[in-house]
Each structure stands twice: as structure tokens, then as C-alpha cells.
Tab-separated table of C-alpha atoms in Angstrom:
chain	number	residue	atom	x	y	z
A	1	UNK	CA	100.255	45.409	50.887
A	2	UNK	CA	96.614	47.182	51.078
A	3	UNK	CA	95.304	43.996	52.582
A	4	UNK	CA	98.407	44.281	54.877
A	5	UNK	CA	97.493	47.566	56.090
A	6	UNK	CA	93.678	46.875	56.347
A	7	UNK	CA	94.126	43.699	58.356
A	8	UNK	CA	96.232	46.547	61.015
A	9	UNK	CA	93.524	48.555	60.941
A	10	UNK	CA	90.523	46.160	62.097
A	11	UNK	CA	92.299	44.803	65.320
A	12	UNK	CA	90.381	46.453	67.938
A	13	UNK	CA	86.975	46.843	65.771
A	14	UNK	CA	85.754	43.419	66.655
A	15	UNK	CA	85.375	42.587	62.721
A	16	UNK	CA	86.830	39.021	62.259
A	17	UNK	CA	85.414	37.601	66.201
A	18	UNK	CA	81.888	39.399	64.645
A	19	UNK	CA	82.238	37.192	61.658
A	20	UNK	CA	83.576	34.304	63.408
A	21	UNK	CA	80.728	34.517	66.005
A	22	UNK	CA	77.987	35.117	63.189
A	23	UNK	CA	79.641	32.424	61.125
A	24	UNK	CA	79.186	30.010	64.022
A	25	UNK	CA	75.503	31.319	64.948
A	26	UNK	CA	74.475	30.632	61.216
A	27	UNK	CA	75.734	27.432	61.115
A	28	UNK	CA	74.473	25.999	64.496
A	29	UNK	CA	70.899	27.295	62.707
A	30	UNK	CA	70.271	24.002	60.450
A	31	UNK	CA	71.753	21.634	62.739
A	32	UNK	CA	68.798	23.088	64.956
A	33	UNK	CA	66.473	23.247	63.242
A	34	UNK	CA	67.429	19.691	60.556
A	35	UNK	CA	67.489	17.737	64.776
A	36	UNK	CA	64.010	19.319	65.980
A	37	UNK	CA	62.006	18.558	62.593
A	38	UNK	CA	64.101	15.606	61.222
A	39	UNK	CA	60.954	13.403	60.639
A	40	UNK	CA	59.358	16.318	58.331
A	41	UNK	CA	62.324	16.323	56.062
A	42	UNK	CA	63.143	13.086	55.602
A	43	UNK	CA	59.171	12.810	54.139
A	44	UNK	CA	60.392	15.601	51.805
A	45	UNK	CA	60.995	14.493	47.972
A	46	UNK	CA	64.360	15.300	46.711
A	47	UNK	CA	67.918	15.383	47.350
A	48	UNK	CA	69.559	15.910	50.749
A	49	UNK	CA	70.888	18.956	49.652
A	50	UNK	CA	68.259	20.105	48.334
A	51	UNK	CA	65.831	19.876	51.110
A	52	UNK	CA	68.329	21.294	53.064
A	53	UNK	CA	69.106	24.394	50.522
A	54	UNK	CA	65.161	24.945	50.286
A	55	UNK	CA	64.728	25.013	54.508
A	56	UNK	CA	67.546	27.140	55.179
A	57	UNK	CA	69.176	29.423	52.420
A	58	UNK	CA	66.766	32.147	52.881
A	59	UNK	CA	67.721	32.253	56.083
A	60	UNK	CA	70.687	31.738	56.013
A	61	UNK	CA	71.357	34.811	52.880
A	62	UNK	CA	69.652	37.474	55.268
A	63	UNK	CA	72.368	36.669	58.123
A	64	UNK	CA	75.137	36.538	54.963
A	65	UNK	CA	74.174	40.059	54.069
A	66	UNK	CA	73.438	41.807	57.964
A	67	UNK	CA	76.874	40.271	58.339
A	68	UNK	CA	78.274	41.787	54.958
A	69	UNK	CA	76.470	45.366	55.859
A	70	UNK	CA	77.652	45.676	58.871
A	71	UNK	CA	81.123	44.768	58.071
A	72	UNK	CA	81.214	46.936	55.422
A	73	UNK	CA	80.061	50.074	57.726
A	74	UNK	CA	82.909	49.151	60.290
A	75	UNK	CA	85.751	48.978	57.788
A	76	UNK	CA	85.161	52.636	56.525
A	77	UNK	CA	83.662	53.861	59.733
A	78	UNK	CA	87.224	53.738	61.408
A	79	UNK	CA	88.310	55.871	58.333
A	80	UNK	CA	86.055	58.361	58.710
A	81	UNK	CA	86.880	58.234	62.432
A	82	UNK	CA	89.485	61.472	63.631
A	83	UNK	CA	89.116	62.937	59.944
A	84	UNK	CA	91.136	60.001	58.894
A	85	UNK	CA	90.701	59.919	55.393
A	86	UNK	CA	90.522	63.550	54.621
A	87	UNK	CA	94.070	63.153	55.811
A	88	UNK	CA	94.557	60.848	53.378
A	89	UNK	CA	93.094	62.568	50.899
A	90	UNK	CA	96.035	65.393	51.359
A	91	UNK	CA	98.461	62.438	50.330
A	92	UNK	CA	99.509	61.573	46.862
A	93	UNK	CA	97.475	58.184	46.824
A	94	UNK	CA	94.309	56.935	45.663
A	95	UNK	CA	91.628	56.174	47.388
A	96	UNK	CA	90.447	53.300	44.799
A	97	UNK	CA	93.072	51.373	46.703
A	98	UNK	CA	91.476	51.847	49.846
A	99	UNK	CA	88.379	50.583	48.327
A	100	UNK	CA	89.573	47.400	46.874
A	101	UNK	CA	91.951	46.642	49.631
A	102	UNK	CA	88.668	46.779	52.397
A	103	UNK	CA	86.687	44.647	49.623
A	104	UNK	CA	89.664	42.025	49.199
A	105	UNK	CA	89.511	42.012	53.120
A	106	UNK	CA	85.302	41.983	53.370
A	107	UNK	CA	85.233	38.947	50.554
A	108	UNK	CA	87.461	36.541	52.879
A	109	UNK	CA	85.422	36.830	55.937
A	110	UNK	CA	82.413	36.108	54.207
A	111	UNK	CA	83.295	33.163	52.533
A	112	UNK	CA	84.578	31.808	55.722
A	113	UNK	CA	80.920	32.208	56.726
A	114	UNK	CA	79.506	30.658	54.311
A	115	UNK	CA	82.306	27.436	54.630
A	116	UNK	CA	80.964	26.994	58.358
A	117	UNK	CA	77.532	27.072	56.574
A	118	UNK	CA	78.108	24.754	54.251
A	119	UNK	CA	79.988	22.419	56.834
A	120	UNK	CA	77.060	22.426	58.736
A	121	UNK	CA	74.346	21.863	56.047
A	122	UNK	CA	76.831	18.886	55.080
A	123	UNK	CA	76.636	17.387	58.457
A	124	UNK	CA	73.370	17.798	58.704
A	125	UNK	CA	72.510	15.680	55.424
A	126	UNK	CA	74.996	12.788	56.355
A	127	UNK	CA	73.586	12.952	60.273
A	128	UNK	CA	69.995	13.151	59.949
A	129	UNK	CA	69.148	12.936	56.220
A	130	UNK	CA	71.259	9.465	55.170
A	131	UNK	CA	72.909	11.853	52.298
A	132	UNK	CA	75.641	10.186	50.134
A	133	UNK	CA	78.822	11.330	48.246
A	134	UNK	CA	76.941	13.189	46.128
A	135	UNK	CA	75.733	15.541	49.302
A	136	UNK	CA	79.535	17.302	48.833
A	137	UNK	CA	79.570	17.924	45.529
A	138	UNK	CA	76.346	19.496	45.684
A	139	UNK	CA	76.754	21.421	48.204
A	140	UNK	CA	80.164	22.354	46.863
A	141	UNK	CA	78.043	23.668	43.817
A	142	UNK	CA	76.526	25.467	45.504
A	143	UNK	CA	78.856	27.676	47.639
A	144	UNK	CA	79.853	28.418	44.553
A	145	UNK	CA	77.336	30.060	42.663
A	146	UNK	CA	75.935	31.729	46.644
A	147	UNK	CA	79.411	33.591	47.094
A	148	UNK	CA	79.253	34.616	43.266
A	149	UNK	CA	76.337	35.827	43.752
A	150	UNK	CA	76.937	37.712	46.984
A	151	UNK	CA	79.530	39.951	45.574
A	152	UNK	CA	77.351	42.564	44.058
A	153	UNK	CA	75.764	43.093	47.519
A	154	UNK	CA	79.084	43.174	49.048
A	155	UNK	CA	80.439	45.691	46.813
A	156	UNK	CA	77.363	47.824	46.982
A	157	UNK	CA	77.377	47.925	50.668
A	158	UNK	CA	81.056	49.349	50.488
A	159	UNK	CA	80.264	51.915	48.076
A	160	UNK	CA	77.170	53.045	50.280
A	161	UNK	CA	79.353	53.095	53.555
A	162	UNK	CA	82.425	54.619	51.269
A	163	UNK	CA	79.484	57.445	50.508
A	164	UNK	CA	78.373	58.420	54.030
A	165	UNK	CA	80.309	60.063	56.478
A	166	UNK	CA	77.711	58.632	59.131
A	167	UNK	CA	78.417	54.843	59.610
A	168	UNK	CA	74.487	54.492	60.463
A	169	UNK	CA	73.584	56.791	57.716
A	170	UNK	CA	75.224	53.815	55.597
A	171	UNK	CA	73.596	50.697	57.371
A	172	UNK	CA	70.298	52.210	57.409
A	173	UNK	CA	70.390	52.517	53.953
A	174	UNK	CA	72.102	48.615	53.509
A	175	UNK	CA	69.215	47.490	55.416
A	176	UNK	CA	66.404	48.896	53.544
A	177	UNK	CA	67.758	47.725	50.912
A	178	UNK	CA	68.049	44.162	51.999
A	179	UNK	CA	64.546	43.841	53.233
A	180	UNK	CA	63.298	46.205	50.063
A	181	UNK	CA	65.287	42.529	48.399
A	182	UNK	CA	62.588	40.574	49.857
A	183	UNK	CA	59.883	42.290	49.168
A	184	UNK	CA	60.373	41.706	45.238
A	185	UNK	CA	58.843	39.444	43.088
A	186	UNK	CA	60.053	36.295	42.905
A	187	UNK	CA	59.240	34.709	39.922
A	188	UNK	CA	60.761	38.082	37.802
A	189	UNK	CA	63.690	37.679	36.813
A	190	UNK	CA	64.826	41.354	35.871
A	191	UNK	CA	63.748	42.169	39.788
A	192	UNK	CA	65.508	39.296	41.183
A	193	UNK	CA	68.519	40.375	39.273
A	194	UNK	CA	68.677	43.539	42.781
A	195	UNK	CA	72.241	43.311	44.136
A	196	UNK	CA	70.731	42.644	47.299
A	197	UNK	CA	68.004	40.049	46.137
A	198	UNK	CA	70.673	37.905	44.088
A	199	UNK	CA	71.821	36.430	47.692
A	200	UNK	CA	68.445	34.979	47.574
A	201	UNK	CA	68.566	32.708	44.487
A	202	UNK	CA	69.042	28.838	45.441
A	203	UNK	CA	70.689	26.828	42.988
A	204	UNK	CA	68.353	23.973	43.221
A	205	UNK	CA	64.982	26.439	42.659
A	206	UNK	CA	66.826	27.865	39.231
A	207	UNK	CA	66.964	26.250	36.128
A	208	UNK	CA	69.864	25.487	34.349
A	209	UNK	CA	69.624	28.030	31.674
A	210	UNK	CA	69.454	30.976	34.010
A	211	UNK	CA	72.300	29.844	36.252
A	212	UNK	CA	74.786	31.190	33.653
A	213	UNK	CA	72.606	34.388	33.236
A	214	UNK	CA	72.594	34.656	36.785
A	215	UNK	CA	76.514	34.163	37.266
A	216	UNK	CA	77.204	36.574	34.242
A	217	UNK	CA	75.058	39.402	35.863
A	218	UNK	CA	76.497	39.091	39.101
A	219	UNK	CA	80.035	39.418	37.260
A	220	UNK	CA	78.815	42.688	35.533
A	221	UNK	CA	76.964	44.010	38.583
A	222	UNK	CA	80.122	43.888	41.239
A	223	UNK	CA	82.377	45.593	38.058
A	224	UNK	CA	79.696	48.272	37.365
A	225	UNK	CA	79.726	48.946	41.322
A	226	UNK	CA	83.382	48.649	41.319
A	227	UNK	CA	83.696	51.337	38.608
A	228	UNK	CA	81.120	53.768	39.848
A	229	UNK	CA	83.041	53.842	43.174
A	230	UNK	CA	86.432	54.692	40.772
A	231	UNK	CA	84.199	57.669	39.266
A	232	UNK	CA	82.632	59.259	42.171
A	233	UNK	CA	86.317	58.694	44.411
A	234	UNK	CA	87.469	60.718	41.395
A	235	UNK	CA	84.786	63.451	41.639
A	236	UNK	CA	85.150	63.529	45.171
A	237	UNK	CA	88.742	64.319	45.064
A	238	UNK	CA	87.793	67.710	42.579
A	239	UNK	CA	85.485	68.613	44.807
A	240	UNK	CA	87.512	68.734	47.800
């Protein structure tokens, strides 16, 4: 029902065409740039995949979270829009609702973003990089553990635009934290554990023994954000 009301909501804010049109722009990126420098990869050592993953996931995860940032300021901006949710606020409902509901609707779009990524990284191993059967499944793998570890950034950036009243208040402060992300150190792993710098990892660069860790602390990250959003809605509502 919240997802119901939410999808009402975003009709004339341009959301899904935004995604659909960044979705499409990310994707058409390898296929560009696999067809202008296809001799240089296909000297590289390793899997298709993974010469693929290493040339374009960084990329690729900084258009993933503008993408998620921006969404995130557009889905509460049109609440804070005409005092909409102190309205709300005068109604016998809570406003953790609203918060999951716009997350359940922000998670979708993005992982239909990152299926026209992956689509494209997968023709772009069979096209230009002779990949095999294997190319899917690996691939596959990793979608995986990139949208799992996406959601702490996604759930942050809703909290931060649930916070300010300003929507650019709220992407300012998304995007300095997405380029503070890649200005860590890679090779720590406590710094690389940042919601926003998780987007970052690619599953062919990390060893098997810190993909679980990895997995786990994205888990515990997006529940921790998801609870301190229940505890300062609740404040909020005292304070009002």
C-alpha cells in the first residue's frame, strides 16, 4: 500500500525516466569505451569479467550513487513541498512508513540500473572479449554482492534528505560524502567499510574471506541507518 501511494506521488517528478535515462547512459559507458580500446583489453590477463569489472565499476558506482542521491532528495523533496508532511505529521500515522515505503520504491530503480549495467558489461565480454558461459554467472555474482553493498548508501542518503527541509541542503551533503568515499584509503579495510565507499568494492579485487565480512557489514550498516531514522522520526514528532 505505501509503495502504492509513493509510486502516485513521483508521476510528474521525472524520477523513474531520470533512472531510466541514467540507467541507459551508464550502460552505453562500457560498450564505449570496451569498442574504442578493445585491443588493450583483450592483452589484459584474466577473466572477461574481470577485466571488465576492473575498467568500469568505479565508474560505473559513482553514477550508481549521483543516481541514488539524487533520487533520494526528490522523493522527500515533494514532501516537504506545500508543508506536506507537517500535515502529515497532524495525522495519526507514522512517519517510519513513509520512510520505508520511499526506500522500498528507491531500491527497485536502482537495481534496474544496475541490470542495464550488467546487460551491457555482459555484451560487451561475449562481443569484444570472446567471454564464455561462465561470463553470466560471474557477472551474476556480482550484481549481487554491488546492490548488497549499495544499500547502506541508499539508506543513508534517505535519512540525510528525510533530515533537511532544503532538498539541496541534503544533496550537498550526499555528495561530499560520496567524493569524501573516494578520497579514503583503499587498502583499509575499517575506512572502506564508509556507507558511501562500500559501492566501491569489486568483487574480483576482494578476497574471499572479506566478501562475507563485507556482505555482513553492509547488512548491519542499512539496519543501523534504518533504526536511527525510527529514533530521530520519533524525537522529531516530541519536538513538534
Amino acid at each position: 500500500m505505501k509503495i502504492a501511494l509513493e509510486c502516485k506521488k513521483i508521476r510528474r517528478t521525472g524520477l523513474v525516466p531520470a533512472f531510466l535515462a541514467g540507467g541507459a547512459a551508464a550502460a552505453a559507458l562500457p560498450i564505449i569505451n570496451t569498442a574504442v580500446r578493445t585491443d588493450t583489453f583483450a592483452a589484459m590477463a584474466g577473466t572477461p569479467a574481470s577485466i571488465l569489472l576492473d575498467a568500469n565499476s568505479q565508474m560505473l558506482a559513482m553514477l550508481n550513487l549521483l543516481l541514488l542521491t539524487a533520487g533520494a532528495c526528490i522523493l522527500y523533496h515533494i514532501e516537504y513541498a506545500d508543508h506536506a508532511l507537517l500535515k502529515m505529521q497532524s495525522l495519526p500515522a507514522r512517519e517510519s512508513g513513509l520512510f520505508f515505503g520511499k526506500l522500498c520504491l528507491l531500491i527497485p530503480l536502482f537495481l534496474i540500473v544496475a541490470v542495464l549495467e550488467t546487460t551491457a558489461l555482459y555484451y560487451c565480454g561475449m562481443r569484444y572479449l570472446d567471454g564464455d558461459a561462465a561470463l553470466f554467472a560471474e557477472l551474476l555474482k556480482s550484481l549481487g554482492f554491488s546492490f548488497l553493498l549499495t544499500l547502506p548508501a541508499a539508506a543513508l542518503s534517505l535519512m540525510i534528505a528525510s533530515v533537511c527541509r532544503n532538498m539541496w541542503n541534503s544533496l550537498g551533503i550526499c555528495i561530499l560524502c560520496i567524493f569524501m568515499a573516494t578520497m579514503l584509503p583503499t587498502d583499509n579495510f575499517i575506512a572502506s567499510l564508509f556507507p558511501y565507499a562500500l559501492p566501491f568494492r569489486v568483487l574480483p579485487g576482494v578476497s574471499a574471506d572479506h566478501v562475507l565480512r563485507y556482505c555482513t557489514a553492509a547488512l548491519c550498516e542499512t539496519g543501523a541507518v534504518c533504526m536511527a531514522e525510527i529514533i530521530y522520526l520519533k524525537i522529531r514528532r516530541l519536538s513538534v
